[in-house]
Amino acid sequence: MMIALPLHLLAAVIWLGGMFFAYTALRPAAVELLTQEQRLPLWAGVLKTFFNWVWLSIITLLVTGGWMIPLLGGMGGVDGVGIHVHIMLLIGIFMMLIFMHVFFNPFKKLKWAVAEHDWIAAGTALTQIRKLVLLNLILGIITILIASSGRYWLS
Ligand code: HEM
C-alpha cells in the first residue's frame, strides 16, 4: 500500500489534471487567441504528448489498483473490498474505454486531417474529442469523490 497507493493517486492526478487544464485553461485561450489553422495543429501536438501520459496513467492505475485489491480484500479479492472500490473499478474501466475510443477514432482523424490541411474534418474530430474529454473529466471527478470518501458513507 505504501508504494501502490501514492503511484495510483499520482496517475489519477496526471490524467484528471491534464483534462482539467486542457478544458478549462488551454481551450478558452486557444479559441480567443488563435485562428482555426493555428489552433487545430496545436491540439494535435498537445494531445499527442498528453495521450502518451494518459496511457502510462492507465497502466499505472490498473497495475496499482489490481495490486491493492488483494492487500485490502485478502483472499476475498475483489469481493473483500468496499463498494467504493467496485464503483471506482467500474467507472475507471468505462473511462479507459472512452479514452481508447478517442485515441483510435477522433484523435486519429484529427492527426490525419491536420496533416492534409482539411480544417473542416479536423474541427469535427476535435469537437468529438472535446465532448468525450468533458465526459471523462466529469466521470473522473465523480470517481475521485467516491474513491476518497466512499468508505465513510457507502459501506
Ligand atoms: C480501474 C481500475 C482501478 C482499480 C482496480 C482501483 C483500485 C483502487 C484500490 C483498491 C484503492 C484503495 C482503496 C482504499 O484504500 O479503500 C484505490 C484508491 C483510490 N483510487 Fe482507484 N482504482 C482504479 C481506478 C481509479 C481511477 C480511474 C481513479 C480516478 C480517476 C481512482 C482514484 C482513486 C483514489 C483517489 C483513491 C484513494 C482513496 C483513498 O485512499 O482515500 N482509481 N483504487
mmCIF file of C-alpha atoms and ligand atoms in Angstrom:
data_model
loop_
_atom_site.group_PDB
_atom_site.id
_atom_site.type_symbol
_atom_site.label_atom_id
_atom_site.label_comp_id
_atom_site.label_asym_id
_atom_site.label_seq_id
_atom_site.Cartn_x
_atom_site.Cartn_y
_atom_site.Cartn_z
ATOM 1 C CA MET A 1 0.000 0.000 0.000
ATOM 2 C CA MET A 2 2.894 2.339 0.777
ATOM 3 C CA ILE A 3 4.031 2.254 -2.858
ATOM 4 C CA ALA A 4 0.864 1.299 -4.721
ATOM 5 C CA LEU A 5 -1.468 3.999 -3.309
ATOM 6 C CA PRO A 6 0.817 7.015 -3.978
ATOM 7 C CA LEU A 7 1.501 5.765 -7.532
ATOM 8 C CA HIS A 8 -2.225 5.187 -8.021
ATOM 9 C CA LEU A 9 -3.016 8.737 -6.888
ATOM 10 C CA LEU A 10 -0.232 10.237 -8.996
ATOM 11 C CA ALA A 11 -1.605 8.517 -12.106
ATOM 12 C CA ALA A 12 -5.146 9.753 -11.365
ATOM 13 C CA VAL A 13 -3.876 13.318 -10.761
ATOM 14 C CA ILE A 14 -1.907 13.366 -14.043
ATOM 15 C CA TRP A 15 -4.856 12.076 -16.083
ATOM 16 C CA LEU A 16 -7.517 14.276 -14.471
ATOM 17 C CA GLY A 17 -5.288 17.324 -14.068
ATOM 18 C CA GLY A 18 -4.366 17.210 -17.764
ATOM 19 C CA MET A 19 -8.017 17.024 -18.831
ATOM 20 C CA PHE A 20 -8.949 19.827 -16.403
ATOM 21 C CA PHE A 21 -6.151 22.082 -17.708
ATOM 22 C CA ALA A 22 -6.975 21.348 -21.356
ATOM 23 C CA TYR A 23 -10.680 22.020 -20.896
ATOM 24 C CA THR A 24 -10.708 24.972 -18.524
ATOM 25 C CA ALA A 25 -7.486 26.842 -19.400
ATOM 26 C CA LEU A 26 -5.986 25.898 -22.786
ATOM 27 C CA ARG A 27 -9.234 25.642 -24.756
ATOM 28 C CA PRO A 28 -10.675 29.122 -23.945
ATOM 29 C CA ALA A 29 -7.285 30.790 -24.569
ATOM 30 C CA ALA A 30 -6.800 28.933 -27.864
ATOM 31 C CA VAL A 31 -10.323 29.852 -29.058
ATOM 32 C CA GLU A 32 -9.750 33.515 -28.190
ATOM 33 C CA LEU A 33 -6.204 33.958 -29.468
ATOM 34 C CA LEU A 34 -5.668 31.574 -32.386
ATOM 35 C CA THR A 35 -7.148 31.062 -35.845
ATOM 36 C CA GLN A 36 -8.510 27.618 -36.762
ATOM 37 C CA GLU A 37 -5.393 26.891 -38.862
ATOM 38 C CA GLN A 38 -3.210 27.582 -35.816
ATOM 39 C CA ARG A 39 -5.465 26.002 -33.201
ATOM 40 C CA LEU A 40 -6.027 22.583 -34.783
ATOM 41 C CA PRO A 41 -2.317 21.688 -35.276
ATOM 42 C CA LEU A 42 -1.677 22.929 -31.714
ATOM 43 C CA TRP A 43 -4.302 20.497 -30.371
ATOM 44 C CA ALA A 44 -2.948 17.632 -32.471
ATOM 45 C CA GLY A 45 0.514 18.240 -30.967
ATOM 46 C CA VAL A 46 -0.659 18.845 -27.384
ATOM 47 C CA LEU A 47 -2.896 15.756 -27.362
ATOM 48 C CA LYS A 48 -0.193 13.545 -28.902
ATOM 49 C CA THR A 49 2.060 14.177 -25.895
ATOM 50 C CA PHE A 50 -0.720 14.218 -23.291
ATOM 51 C CA PHE A 51 -2.211 10.944 -24.551
ATOM 52 C CA ASN A 52 1.147 9.181 -24.043
ATOM 53 C CA TRP A 53 0.899 10.238 -20.390
ATOM 54 C CA VAL A 54 -2.711 9.010 -20.262
ATOM 55 C CA TRP A 55 -1.600 5.546 -21.500
ATOM 56 C CA LEU A 56 1.044 5.474 -18.768
ATOM 57 C CA SER A 57 -1.548 6.616 -16.183
ATOM 58 C CA ILE A 58 -3.999 3.905 -17.275
ATOM 59 C CA ILE A 59 -1.377 1.166 -16.995
ATOM 60 C CA THR A 60 -0.322 2.510 -13.576
ATOM 61 C CA LEU A 61 -3.943 2.739 -12.325
ATOM 62 C CA LEU A 62 -4.672 -0.838 -13.406
ATOM 63 C CA VAL A 63 -1.440 -2.314 -12.023
ATOM 64 C CA THR A 64 -1.552 -0.446 -8.689
ATOM 65 C CA GLY A 65 -5.340 -0.858 -8.324
ATOM 66 C CA GLY A 66 -5.066 -4.588 -9.036
ATOM 67 C CA TRP A 67 -2.154 -4.782 -6.611
ATOM 68 C CA MET A 68 -4.120 -3.088 -3.769
ATOM 69 C CA ILE A 69 -7.267 -5.221 -4.084
ATOM 70 C CA PRO A 70 -5.731 -8.402 -2.571
ATOM 71 C CA LEU A 71 -3.939 -6.282 0.039
ATOM 72 C CA LEU A 72 -7.270 -4.845 1.185
ATOM 73 C CA GLY A 73 -9.626 -7.670 0.325
ATOM 74 C CA GLY A 74 -7.387 -10.573 1.387
ATOM 75 C CA MET A 75 -8.368 -13.959 -0.022
ATOM 76 C CA GLY A 76 -11.784 -12.498 -0.924
ATOM 77 C CA GLY A 77 -10.090 -10.437 -3.661
ATOM 78 C CA VAL A 78 -12.495 -8.005 -5.230
ATOM 79 C CA ASP A 79 -15.349 -9.393 -3.063
ATOM 80 C CA GLY A 80 -13.407 -8.404 0.049
ATOM 81 C CA VAL A 81 -13.120 -4.685 -0.735
ATOM 82 C CA GLY A 82 -15.598 -1.877 -0.097
ATOM 83 C CA ILE A 83 -18.337 -0.896 -2.514
ATOM 84 C CA HIS A 84 -16.431 2.341 -3.247
ATOM 85 C CA VAL A 85 -13.656 0.229 -4.846
ATOM 86 C CA HIS A 86 -16.197 -1.638 -7.023
ATOM 87 C CA ILE A 87 -17.625 1.687 -8.204
ATOM 88 C CA MET A 88 -14.096 3.022 -8.859
ATOM 89 C CA LEU A 89 -13.212 -0.056 -10.860
ATOM 90 C CA LEU A 90 -16.425 0.145 -12.894
ATOM 91 C CA ILE A 91 -16.241 3.871 -13.709
ATOM 92 C CA GLY A 92 -12.451 3.594 -14.173
ATOM 93 C CA ILE A 93 -12.820 0.871 -16.818
ATOM 94 C CA PHE A 94 -15.547 2.901 -18.535
ATOM 95 C CA MET A 95 -13.245 5.975 -18.594
ATOM 96 C CA MET A 96 -10.468 3.849 -20.084
ATOM 97 C CA LEU A 97 -12.765 2.569 -22.844
ATOM 98 C CA ILE A 98 -13.850 6.144 -23.648
ATOM 99 C CA PHE A 99 -10.193 7.187 -23.822
ATOM 100 C CA MET A 100 -9.354 4.290 -26.145
ATOM 101 C CA HIS A 101 -12.264 5.230 -28.404
ATOM 102 C CA VAL A 102 -10.978 8.844 -28.523
ATOM 103 C CA PHE A 103 -7.424 7.683 -29.203
ATOM 104 C CA PHE A 104 -8.226 5.256 -32.015
ATOM 105 C CA ASN A 105 -11.055 7.210 -33.684
ATOM 106 C CA PRO A 106 -11.435 11.019 -33.482
ATOM 107 C CA PHE A 107 -7.774 11.604 -32.476
ATOM 108 C CA LYS A 108 -6.531 9.516 -35.388
ATOM 109 C CA LYS A 109 -8.866 11.506 -37.689
ATOM 110 C CA LEU A 110 -7.620 14.790 -36.205
ATOM 111 C CA LYS A 111 -3.967 13.920 -36.929
ATOM 112 C CA TRP A 112 -4.788 12.810 -40.460
ATOM 113 C CA ALA A 113 -6.948 15.885 -41.177
ATOM 114 C CA VAL A 114 -4.320 18.291 -39.817
ATOM 115 C CA ALA A 115 -1.636 16.646 -41.988
ATOM 116 C CA GLU A 116 -3.972 17.038 -45.024
ATOM 117 C CA HIS A 117 -4.899 20.620 -44.043
ATOM 118 C CA ASP A 118 -8.559 19.541 -44.035
ATOM 119 C CA TRP A 119 -9.712 22.022 -41.379
ATOM 120 C CA ILE A 120 -13.396 21.054 -41.545
ATOM 121 C CA ALA A 121 -12.687 17.366 -40.811
ATOM 122 C CA ALA A 122 -10.123 18.367 -38.167
ATOM 123 C CA GLY A 123 -12.647 20.682 -36.491
ATOM 124 C CA THR A 124 -15.284 17.916 -36.437
ATOM 125 C CA ALA A 125 -12.813 15.455 -34.899
ATOM 126 C CA LEU A 126 -11.737 17.988 -32.268
ATOM 127 C CA THR A 127 -15.374 18.659 -31.311
ATOM 128 C CA GLN A 128 -15.875 14.909 -30.736
ATOM 129 C CA ILE A 129 -12.700 14.747 -28.654
ATOM 130 C CA ARG A 130 -13.767 17.788 -26.604
ATOM 131 C CA LYS A 131 -17.177 16.257 -25.757
ATOM 132 C CA LEU A 132 -15.683 12.897 -24.746
ATOM 133 C CA VAL A 133 -12.905 14.523 -22.730
ATOM 134 C CA LEU A 134 -15.557 16.539 -20.855
ATOM 135 C CA LEU A 135 -17.450 13.299 -20.172
ATOM 136 C CA ASN A 136 -14.273 11.632 -18.883
ATOM 137 C CA LEU A 137 -13.442 14.675 -16.760
ATOM 138 C CA ILE A 138 -16.874 14.536 -15.096
ATOM 139 C CA LEU A 139 -16.602 10.743 -14.589
ATOM 140 C CA GLY A 140 -13.078 11.198 -13.189
ATOM 141 C CA ILE A 141 -14.217 13.811 -10.679
ATOM 142 C CA ILE A 142 -17.092 11.540 -9.570
ATOM 143 C CA THR A 143 -14.601 8.650 -9.233
ATOM 144 C CA ILE A 144 -12.193 10.719 -7.117
ATOM 145 C CA LEU A 145 -15.046 11.833 -4.832
ATOM 146 C CA ILE A 146 -16.364 8.272 -4.381
ATOM 147 C CA ALA A 147 -12.884 6.685 -4.099
ATOM 148 C CA SER A 148 -11.723 9.090 -1.423
ATOM 149 C CA SER A 149 -14.888 9.491 0.660
ATOM 150 C CA GLY A 150 -16.883 6.325 -0.122
ATOM 151 C CA ARG A 151 -15.544 4.296 2.794
ATOM 152 C CA TYR A 152 -17.186 6.776 5.227
ATOM 153 C CA TRP A 153 -20.696 6.718 3.792
ATOM 154 C CA LEU A 154 -21.035 3.825 1.346
ATOM 155 C CA SER A 155 -20.186 0.690 3.283
HETATM 156 C C1 HEM B 1 -9.847 0.858 -12.988
HETATM 157 C C2 HEM B 1 -9.078 0.322 -12.136
HETATM 158 C C3 HEM B 1 -8.928 0.763 -10.698
HETATM 159 C C4 HEM B 1 -8.758 -0.081 -9.650
HETATM 160 C C5 HEM B 1 -8.678 -1.597 -9.714
HETATM 161 C C6 HEM B 1 -8.641 0.735 -8.454
HETATM 162 C C7 HEM B 1 -8.429 0.247 -7.168
HETATM 163 C C8 HEM B 1 -8.203 1.010 -6.053
HETATM 164 C C9 HEM B 1 -7.996 0.499 -4.711
HETATM 165 C C10 HEM B 1 -8.005 -0.977 -4.337
HETATM 166 C C11 HEM B 1 -7.827 1.568 -3.875
HETATM 167 C C12 HEM B 1 -7.615 1.546 -2.365
HETATM 168 C C13 HEM B 1 -8.966 1.789 -1.719
HETATM 169 C C14 HEM B 1 -8.948 2.001 -0.253
HETATM 170 O O1 HEM B 1 -7.893 2.330 0.319
HETATM 171 O O2 HEM B 1 -10.029 1.830 0.369
HETATM 172 C C15 HEM B 1 -7.900 2.764 -4.690
HETATM 173 C C16 HEM B 1 -7.786 4.049 -4.211
HETATM 174 C C17 HEM B 1 -8.023 5.199 -4.933
HETATM 175 N N1 HEM B 1 -8.336 5.247 -6.281
HETATM 176 FE FE1 HEM B 1 -8.540 3.658 -7.551
HETATM 177 N N2 HEM B 1 -8.759 2.053 -8.799
HETATM 178 C C18 HEM B 1 -8.941 2.122 -10.167
HETATM 179 C C19 HEM B 1 -9.112 3.278 -10.924
HETATM 180 C C20 HEM B 1 -9.142 4.561 -10.403
HETATM 181 C C21 HEM B 1 -9.392 5.757 -11.168
HETATM 182 C C22 HEM B 1 -9.685 5.789 -12.667
HETATM 183 C C23 HEM B 1 -9.321 6.811 -10.300
HETATM 184 C C24 HEM B 1 -9.516 8.273 -10.535
HETATM 185 C C25 HEM B 1 -9.920 8.834 -11.612
HETATM 186 C C26 HEM B 1 -9.018 6.294 -8.996
HETATM 187 C C27 HEM B 1 -8.855 7.063 -7.855
HETATM 188 C C28 HEM B 1 -8.526 6.577 -6.617
HETATM 189 C C29 HEM B 1 -8.335 7.409 -5.435
HETATM 190 C C30 HEM B 1 -8.481 8.925 -5.357
HETATM 191 C C31 HEM B 1 -8.012 6.532 -4.378
HETATM 192 C C32 HEM B 1 -7.644 6.922 -2.939
HETATM 193 C C33 HEM B 1 -8.719 6.614 -1.967
HETATM 194 C C34 HEM B 1 -8.201 6.864 -0.562
HETATM 195 O O3 HEM B 1 -7.290 6.164 -0.128
HETATM 196 O O4 HEM B 1 -8.709 7.762 0.084
HETATM 197 N N3 HEM B 1 -8.919 4.910 -9.097
HETATM 198 N N4 HEM B 1 -8.139 2.397 -6.009
#
